[in-house]
Amino acid sequence: MTGSGQTPEGGAPDPQDRSAEDRAIQDRVVGSWVDTKAPDDLKPYLRLSRADRPIGTWLLLLPCWWGVLLAALAYPETRGATTLWLMIASALGAFLMRGAGCTWNDITDRDIDDKVERTRNRPLASGAVTVREALIWMGIQMVASFLLLLTFNGAAIFLGVLALLPVAIYPFAKRFTWWPQAFLGLAFNWGALLGWTAQAGHLDWPAVVLYIAGIAWTLFYDTIYAHQDREDDALIGVRSTARLFGDNTENWLRGFLVASVVLMSLAIIYALAPLAQPLVLSLTLAGAWAFGAHLNWQLRRLNIHDSAVLLSLFRSNRDAGLIVVLILAAALLV
């Protein structure tokens, strides 16, 4: 994401009970497990990985689960313990790779973050962590994630390694295009391809269509998110769809909403129509449209000039994505 939302989750502790470092770090969730449970020496690294803000992990994970579950529906013979393991491994991998990606993002953005009020006290921008330390931390997370990936089939391992390409490019996108959110979508929805392939053993067109649906979804939620930094981005010359769309944002978001729902529906039809199970197909399509209803709910509440509303709507996309997961999982029981 182009920035990292100011996050008032949890109650703020008494300022007198907080360290000078804690008071300085505005770009974090106050009262999270990182604050209350993590060792002090580890806190800057966990904040570098956004471990105190799970929404990014959710948004990376949910397309993985979509891919796994839709493939399990499309290929009933593949269901079983493998499906359960893929769901668990995807969750662990999303946490690790989101952390590595955020670390890489902060390494590349350290000279930008210190010019933005909301991000100037991030661990790298503030000097709490050095670039060398951040690189080592990123490497640890990537190695752990790769070890998980090795439990997948060969085709999925190949796709997992290939995913590093959009992850590496994304932080630079806002320097050369008005559409960095599209590059985020390429990276964050790769799990739809990976999850499907890990479950089915090969990549199919329904996974590709589902991937593109996820990209449209990312354009929806991250444009909302990027409006928080619109003024700072303009001052320092950082591009985003929020700046590009401006007061016409609502119309663009409506287009992304329609695209994501239609493409997700097409992916489901393409995957499940050959099974000739009308109840399963109807139930899963209902999940896609319930997902769209949630996005429409967000659109009705949109106020691009209210940061608190923007952040709340952005975070609510975890629930939007979970609607699809829960209905696909329910379809497995039909």
GROMACS .gro file of C-alpha atoms in nm:
model
  334
    1MET     CA    1   0.000   0.000   0.000
    2THR     CA    2   0.118   0.346  -0.079
    3GLY     CA    3   0.129   0.446   0.281
    4SER     CA    4   0.038   0.294   0.608
    5GLY     CA    5  -0.277   0.413   0.774
    6GLN     CA    6  -0.283   0.592   1.102
    7THR     CA    7  -0.430   0.323   1.318
    8PRO     CA    8  -0.616   0.398   1.639
    9GLU     CA    9  -0.702   0.034   1.707
   10GLY     CA   10  -0.706  -0.048   2.074
   11GLY     CA   11  -0.705   0.200   2.358
   12ALA     CA   12  -0.412   0.434   2.385
   13PRO     CA   13  -0.215   0.384   2.707
   14ASP     CA   14  -0.136   0.671   2.936
   15PRO     CA   15   0.130   0.883   2.761
   16GLN     CA   16   0.330   0.894   3.084
   17ASP     CA   17   0.362   0.516   3.070
   18ARG     CA   18   0.499   0.511   2.720
   19SER     CA   19   0.862   0.540   2.617
   20ALA     CA   20   0.989   0.829   2.408
   21GLU     CA   21   1.025   0.589   2.115
   22ASP     CA   22   0.666   0.469   2.150
   23ARG     CA   23   0.532   0.825   2.164
   24ALA     CA   24   0.725   0.909   1.847
   25ILE     CA   25   0.591   0.624   1.640
   26GLN     CA   26   0.257   0.749   1.513
   27ASP     CA   27   0.228   0.503   1.227
   28ARG     CA   28   0.124   0.198   1.427
   29VAL     CA   29  -0.154   0.033   1.623
   30VAL     CA   30  -0.142   0.140   1.986
   31GLY     CA   31  -0.189  -0.134   2.244
   32SER     CA   32  -0.121  -0.424   2.005
   33TRP     CA   33   0.058  -0.744   2.101
   34VAL     CA   34   0.379  -0.588   1.970
   35ASP     CA   35   0.348  -0.320   2.239
   36THR     CA   36   0.238  -0.545   2.521
   37LYS     CA   37   0.407  -0.882   2.459
   38ALA     CA   38   0.708  -0.847   2.231
   39PRO     CA   39   1.062  -0.801   2.370
   40ASP     CA   40   1.177  -0.440   2.347
   41ASP     CA   41   1.470  -0.524   2.118
   42LEU     CA   42   1.236  -0.692   1.871
   43LYS     CA   43   0.968  -0.422   1.861
   44PRO     CA   44   1.127  -0.202   1.589
   45TYR     CA   45   1.163  -0.504   1.360
   46LEU     CA   46   0.805  -0.619   1.418
   47ARG     CA   47   0.685  -0.266   1.348
   48LEU     CA   48   0.897  -0.267   1.033
   49SER     CA   49   0.703  -0.579   0.929
   50ARG     CA   50   0.370  -0.418   1.030
   51ALA     CA   51   0.312  -0.707   1.268
   52ASP     CA   52   0.103  -0.472   1.481
   53ARG     CA   53  -0.135  -0.413   1.188
   54PRO     CA   54  -0.284  -0.740   1.059
   55ILE     CA   55  -0.500  -0.592   0.782
   56GLY     CA   56  -0.218  -0.615   0.527
   57THR     CA   57  -0.165  -0.982   0.608
   58TRP     CA   58  -0.536  -1.047   0.565
   59LEU     CA   59  -0.546  -0.874   0.227
   60LEU     CA   60  -0.249  -1.081   0.109
   61LEU     CA   61  -0.391  -1.404   0.252
   62LEU     CA   62  -0.752  -1.390   0.134
   63PRO     CA   63  -0.680  -1.439  -0.240
   64CYS     CA   64  -0.466  -1.741  -0.145
   65TRP     CA   65  -0.763  -1.894   0.035
   66TRP     CA   66  -0.992  -1.809  -0.257
   67GLY     CA   67  -0.762  -1.997  -0.493
   68VAL     CA   68  -0.723  -2.302  -0.267
   69LEU     CA   69  -1.095  -2.337  -0.197
   70LEU     CA   70  -1.213  -2.276  -0.553
   71ALA     CA   71  -0.964  -2.536  -0.681
   72ALA     CA   72  -1.081  -2.781  -0.414
   73LEU     CA   73  -1.436  -2.731  -0.538
   74ALA     CA   74  -1.335  -2.767  -0.902
   75TYR     CA   75  -1.127  -3.082  -0.838
   76PRO     CA   76  -1.307  -3.280  -0.565
   77GLU     CA   77  -1.045  -3.557  -0.578
   78THR     CA   78  -0.782  -3.316  -0.441
   79ARG     CA   79  -0.969  -3.234  -0.120
   80GLY     CA   80  -0.843  -3.352   0.216
   81ALA     CA   81  -0.547  -3.297   0.444
   82THR     CA   82  -0.361  -3.116   0.167
   83THR     CA   83  -0.633  -2.851   0.153
   84LEU     CA   84  -0.612  -2.794   0.529
   85TRP     CA   85  -0.234  -2.768   0.517
   86LEU     CA   86  -0.246  -2.523   0.227
   87MET     CA   87  -0.484  -2.301   0.424
   88ILE     CA   88  -0.252  -2.304   0.725
   89ALA     CA   89   0.068  -2.263   0.524
   90SER     CA   90  -0.087  -1.977   0.329
   91ALA     CA   91  -0.163  -1.795   0.653
   92LEU     CA   92   0.191  -1.839   0.782
   93GLY     CA   93   0.340  -1.748   0.446
   94ALA     CA   94   0.122  -1.438   0.411
   95PHE     CA   95   0.240  -1.314   0.751
   96LEU     CA   96   0.604  -1.369   0.661
   97MET     CA   97   0.590  -1.234   0.306
   98ARG     CA   98   0.385  -0.934   0.404
   99GLY     CA   99   0.651  -0.860   0.665
  100ALA     CA  100   0.930  -0.902   0.411
  101GLY     CA  101   0.743  -0.688   0.159
  102CYS     CA  102   0.683  -0.410   0.410
  103THR     CA  103   1.050  -0.420   0.508
  104TRP     CA  104   1.151  -0.389   0.143
  105ASN     CA  105   0.898  -0.109   0.096
  106ASP     CA  106   1.044   0.086   0.388
  107ILE     CA  107   1.400   0.033   0.266
  108THR     CA  108   1.311   0.183  -0.071
  109ASP     CA  109   1.092   0.458   0.079
  110ARG     CA  110   1.310   0.567   0.369
  111ASP     CA  111   1.387   0.902   0.202
  112ILE     CA  112   1.016   0.958   0.133
  113ASP     CA  113   0.876   0.842   0.466
  114ASP     CA  114   1.075   1.101   0.660
  115LYS     CA  115   0.897   1.377   0.465
  116VAL     CA  116   0.545   1.255   0.548
  117GLU     CA  117   0.407   1.340   0.892
  118ARG     CA  118   0.230   1.007   0.936
  119THR     CA  119   0.531   0.792   0.837
  120ARG     CA  120   0.835   0.995   0.940
  121ASN     CA  121   0.883   0.793   1.261
  122ARG     CA  122   0.879   0.450   1.104
  123PRO     CA  123   1.176   0.242   1.222
  124LEU     CA  124   1.394   0.303   0.916
  125ALA     CA  125   1.298   0.664   0.854
  126SER     CA  126   1.360   0.749   1.219
  127GLY     CA  127   1.688   0.557   1.243
  128ALA     CA  128   1.563   0.301   1.496
  129VAL     CA  129   1.672   0.030   1.248
  130THR     CA  130   1.961   0.058   1.001
  131VAL     CA  131   1.936  -0.043   0.637
  132ARG     CA  132   2.175  -0.332   0.698
  133GLU     CA  133   1.964  -0.458   0.988
  134ALA     CA  134   1.648  -0.423   0.778
  135LEU     CA  135   1.801  -0.625   0.494
  136ILE     CA  136   1.898  -0.903   0.733
  137TRP     CA  137   1.548  -0.901   0.884
  138MET     CA  138   1.393  -0.917   0.538
  139GLY     CA  139   1.618  -1.211   0.450
  140ILE     CA  140   1.514  -1.404   0.761
  141GLN     CA  141   1.147  -1.363   0.674
  142MET     CA  142   1.201  -1.463   0.312
  143VAL     CA  143   1.396  -1.776   0.403
  144ALA     CA  144   1.125  -1.885   0.647
  145SER     CA  145   0.861  -1.825   0.381
  146PHE     CA  146   1.060  -2.022   0.123
  147LEU     CA  147   1.083  -2.320   0.358
  148LEU     CA  148   0.704  -2.321   0.377
  149LEU     CA  149   0.682  -2.294  -0.001
  150LEU     CA  150   0.894  -2.607  -0.037
  151THR     CA  151   0.605  -2.809   0.107
  152PHE     CA  152   0.397  -2.723  -0.204
  153ASN     CA  153   0.410  -2.894  -0.543
  154GLY     CA  154   0.667  -2.800  -0.805
  155ALA     CA  155   0.439  -2.576  -1.012
  156ALA     CA  156   0.337  -2.382  -0.702
  157ILE     CA  157   0.700  -2.344  -0.593
  158PHE     CA  158   0.780  -2.193  -0.933
  159LEU     CA  159   0.491  -1.948  -0.903
  160GLY     CA  160   0.595  -1.861  -0.547
  161VAL     CA  161   0.945  -1.768  -0.659
  162LEU     CA  162   0.805  -1.574  -0.957
  163ALA     CA  163   0.592  -1.371  -0.713
  164LEU     CA  164   0.908  -1.193  -0.600
  165LEU     CA  165   0.910  -0.994  -0.924
  166PRO     CA  166   0.594  -0.784  -0.863
  167VAL     CA  167   0.687  -0.756  -0.494
  168ALA     CA  168   1.027  -0.611  -0.587
  169ILE     CA  169   0.883  -0.365  -0.841
  170TYR     CA  170   0.587  -0.234  -0.641
  171PRO     CA  171   0.765   0.016  -0.411
  172PHE     CA  172   0.905   0.198  -0.715
  173ALA     CA  173   0.574   0.215  -0.905
  174LYS     CA  174   0.459   0.540  -0.746
  175ARG     CA  175   0.769   0.706  -0.888
  176PHE     CA  176   0.689   0.629  -1.254
  177THR     CA  177   0.312   0.568  -1.284
  178TRP     CA  178  -0.016   0.712  -1.160
  179TRP     CA  179  -0.131   0.352  -1.107
  180PRO     CA  180   0.086   0.210  -0.824
  181GLN     CA  181  -0.230   0.047  -0.686
  182ALA     CA  182  -0.237  -0.174  -0.996
  183PHE     CA  183   0.116  -0.294  -0.918
  184LEU     CA  184   0.008  -0.361  -0.561
  185GLY     CA  185  -0.278  -0.566  -0.702
  186LEU     CA  186  -0.037  -0.772  -0.911
  187ALA     CA  187   0.162  -0.855  -0.598
  188PHE     CA  188  -0.114  -0.890  -0.339
  189ASN     CA  189  -0.339  -1.119  -0.543
  190TRP     CA  190  -0.069  -1.357  -0.665
  191GLY     CA  191  -0.195  -1.597  -0.401
  192ALA     CA  192  -0.502  -1.668  -0.615
  193LEU     CA  193  -0.271  -1.823  -0.874
  194LEU     CA  194  -0.049  -1.987  -0.615
  195GLY     CA  195  -0.330  -2.127  -0.401
  196TRP     CA  196  -0.513  -2.276  -0.699
  197THR     CA  197  -0.196  -2.433  -0.836
  198ALA     CA  198  -0.091  -2.572  -0.499
  199GLN     CA  199  -0.432  -2.739  -0.462
  200ALA     CA  200  -0.498  -2.848  -0.821
  201GLY     CA  201  -0.140  -2.923  -0.924
  202HIS     CA  202  -0.155  -2.697  -1.228
  203LEU     CA  203  -0.262  -2.346  -1.327
  204ASP     CA  204  -0.599  -2.301  -1.502
  205TRP     CA  205  -0.783  -2.008  -1.655
  206PRO     CA  206  -1.035  -1.975  -1.368
  207ALA     CA  207  -0.743  -1.890  -1.138
  208VAL     CA  208  -0.621  -1.625  -1.383
  209VAL     CA  209  -0.967  -1.466  -1.399
  210LEU     CA  210  -0.990  -1.479  -1.018
  211TYR     CA  211  -0.649  -1.310  -1.003
  212ILE     CA  212  -0.769  -1.024  -1.222
  213ALA     CA  213  -1.082  -0.993  -1.006
  214GLY     CA  214  -0.853  -0.953  -0.706
  215ILE     CA  215  -0.654  -0.682  -0.883
  216ALA     CA  216  -0.977  -0.487  -0.941
  217TRP     CA  217  -1.056  -0.531  -0.570
  218THR     CA  218  -0.713  -0.398  -0.473
  219LEU     CA  219  -0.765  -0.094  -0.696
  220PHE     CA  220  -1.089  -0.038  -0.504
  221TYR     CA  221  -0.957  -0.064  -0.149
  222ASP     CA  222  -0.613   0.086  -0.198
  223THR     CA  223  -0.747   0.391  -0.378
  224ILE     CA  224  -0.960   0.448  -0.068
  225TYR     CA  225  -0.650   0.401   0.146
  226ALA     CA  226  -0.432   0.630  -0.067
  227HIS     CA  227  -0.666   0.926  -0.018
  228GLN     CA  228  -0.526   0.957   0.335
  229ASP     CA  229  -0.189   1.064   0.192
  230ARG     CA  230  -0.318   1.267  -0.101
  231GLU     CA  231  -0.185   1.604   0.017
  232ASP     CA  232   0.155   1.476   0.133
  233ASP     CA  233   0.193   1.276  -0.188
  234ALA     CA  234   0.127   1.589  -0.394
  235LEU     CA  235   0.390   1.785  -0.200
  236ILE     CA  236   0.665   1.530  -0.252
  237GLY     CA  237   0.563   1.422  -0.602
  238VAL     CA  238   0.442   1.069  -0.524
  239ARG     CA  239   0.172   0.942  -0.761
  240SER     CA  240  -0.139   0.742  -0.680
  241THR     CA  241  -0.483   0.665  -0.816
  242ALA     CA  242  -0.624   0.880  -0.535
  243ARG     CA  243  -0.448   1.184  -0.681
  244LEU     CA  244  -0.531   1.078  -1.036
  245PHE     CA  245  -0.904   1.030  -0.975
  246GLY     CA  246  -0.952   1.317  -0.729
  247ASP     CA  247  -1.317   1.414  -0.685
  248ASN     CA  248  -1.415   1.156  -0.949
  249THR     CA  249  -1.299   0.873  -0.723
  250GLU     CA  250  -1.646   0.740  -0.650
  251ASN     CA  251  -1.718   0.670  -1.017
  252TRP     CA  252  -1.386   0.488  -1.059
  253LEU     CA  253  -1.447   0.282  -0.746
  254ARG     CA  254  -1.787   0.182  -0.877
  255GLY     CA  255  -1.619   0.055  -1.192
  256PHE     CA  256  -1.366  -0.147  -0.992
  257LEU     CA  257  -1.652  -0.288  -0.783
  258VAL     CA  258  -1.840  -0.409  -1.090
  259ALA     CA  259  -1.524  -0.547  -1.249
  260SER     CA  260  -1.427  -0.745  -0.937
  261VAL     CA  261  -1.773  -0.899  -0.893
  262VAL     CA  262  -1.821  -0.985  -1.262
  263LEU     CA  263  -1.473  -1.134  -1.296
  264MET     CA  264  -1.507  -1.334  -0.973
  265SER     CA  265  -1.842  -1.466  -1.097
  266LEU     CA  266  -1.688  -1.566  -1.429
  267ALA     CA  267  -1.403  -1.745  -1.251
  268ILE     CA  268  -1.654  -1.939  -1.042
  269ILE     CA  269  -1.869  -2.031  -1.343
  270TYR     CA  270  -1.565  -2.135  -1.546
  271ALA     CA  271  -1.435  -2.350  -1.259
  272LEU     CA  272  -1.758  -2.512  -1.141
  273ALA     CA  273  -1.999  -2.530  -1.435
  274PRO     CA  274  -1.841  -2.856  -1.565
  275LEU     CA  275  -1.935  -3.028  -1.237
  276ALA     CA  276  -2.307  -2.986  -1.312
  277GLN     CA  277  -2.389  -2.914  -0.947
  278PRO     CA  278  -2.640  -2.626  -0.956
  279LEU     CA  279  -2.658  -2.587  -0.579
  280VAL     CA  280  -2.281  -2.552  -0.539
  281LEU     CA  281  -2.261  -2.311  -0.832
  282SER     CA  282  -2.549  -2.100  -0.701
  283LEU     CA  283  -2.405  -2.085  -0.350
  284THR     CA  284  -2.059  -1.980  -0.464
  285LEU     CA  285  -2.200  -1.718  -0.701
  286ALA     CA  286  -2.399  -1.583  -0.407
  287GLY     CA  287  -2.065  -1.539  -0.230
  288ALA     CA  288  -1.934  -1.324  -0.515
  289TRP     CA  289  -2.244  -1.106  -0.506
  290ALA     CA  290  -2.237  -1.078  -0.127
  291PHE     CA  291  -1.877  -0.962  -0.165
  292GLY     CA  292  -2.001  -0.699  -0.410
  293ALA     CA  293  -2.273  -0.592  -0.169
  294HIS     CA  294  -2.008  -0.526   0.094
  295LEU     CA  295  -1.807  -0.313  -0.148
  296ASN     CA  296  -2.124  -0.122  -0.233
  297TRP     CA  297  -2.180  -0.065   0.140
  298GLN     CA  298  -1.831   0.086   0.157
  299LEU     CA  299  -1.903   0.307  -0.142
  300ARG     CA  300  -2.217   0.449   0.017
  301ARG     CA  301  -2.014   0.555   0.322
  302LEU     CA  302  -1.716   0.695   0.132
  303ASN     CA  303  -1.588   1.039   0.227
  304ILE     CA  304  -1.253   1.108   0.063
  305HIS     CA  305  -1.194   1.405   0.293
  306ASP     CA  306  -1.230   1.213   0.621
  307SER     CA  307  -0.920   1.008   0.710
  308ALA     CA  308  -1.096   0.817   0.986
  309VAL     CA  309  -1.369   0.703   0.746
  310LEU     CA  310  -1.112   0.613   0.481
  311LEU     CA  311  -0.913   0.399   0.721
  312SER     CA  312  -1.224   0.229   0.859
  313LEU     CA  313  -1.349   0.144   0.510
  314PHE     CA  314  -1.009   0.018   0.404
  315ARG     CA  315  -0.989  -0.217   0.702
  316SER     CA  316  -1.341  -0.345   0.640
  317ASN     CA  317  -1.213  -0.520   0.326
  318ARG     CA  318  -1.095  -0.804   0.546
  319ASP     CA  319  -1.462  -0.881   0.607
  320ALA     CA  320  -1.545  -0.843   0.238
  321GLY     CA  321  -1.282  -1.101   0.144
  322LEU     CA  322  -1.380  -1.334   0.427
  323ILE     CA  323  -1.736  -1.347   0.295
  324VAL     CA  324  -1.602  -1.522  -0.015
  325VAL     CA  325  -1.385  -1.757   0.191
  326LEU     CA  326  -1.669  -1.862   0.419
  327ILE     CA  327  -1.912  -1.929   0.134
  328LEU     CA  328  -1.655  -2.124  -0.068
  329ALA     CA  329  -1.580  -2.330   0.245
  330ALA     CA  330  -1.953  -2.387   0.300
  331ALA     CA  331  -1.985  -2.506  -0.059
  332LEU     CA  332  -1.732  -2.779   0.013
  333LEU     CA  333  -1.981  -2.925   0.261
  334VAL     CA  334  -2.270  -2.936   0.016
   0.00000   0.00000   0.00000
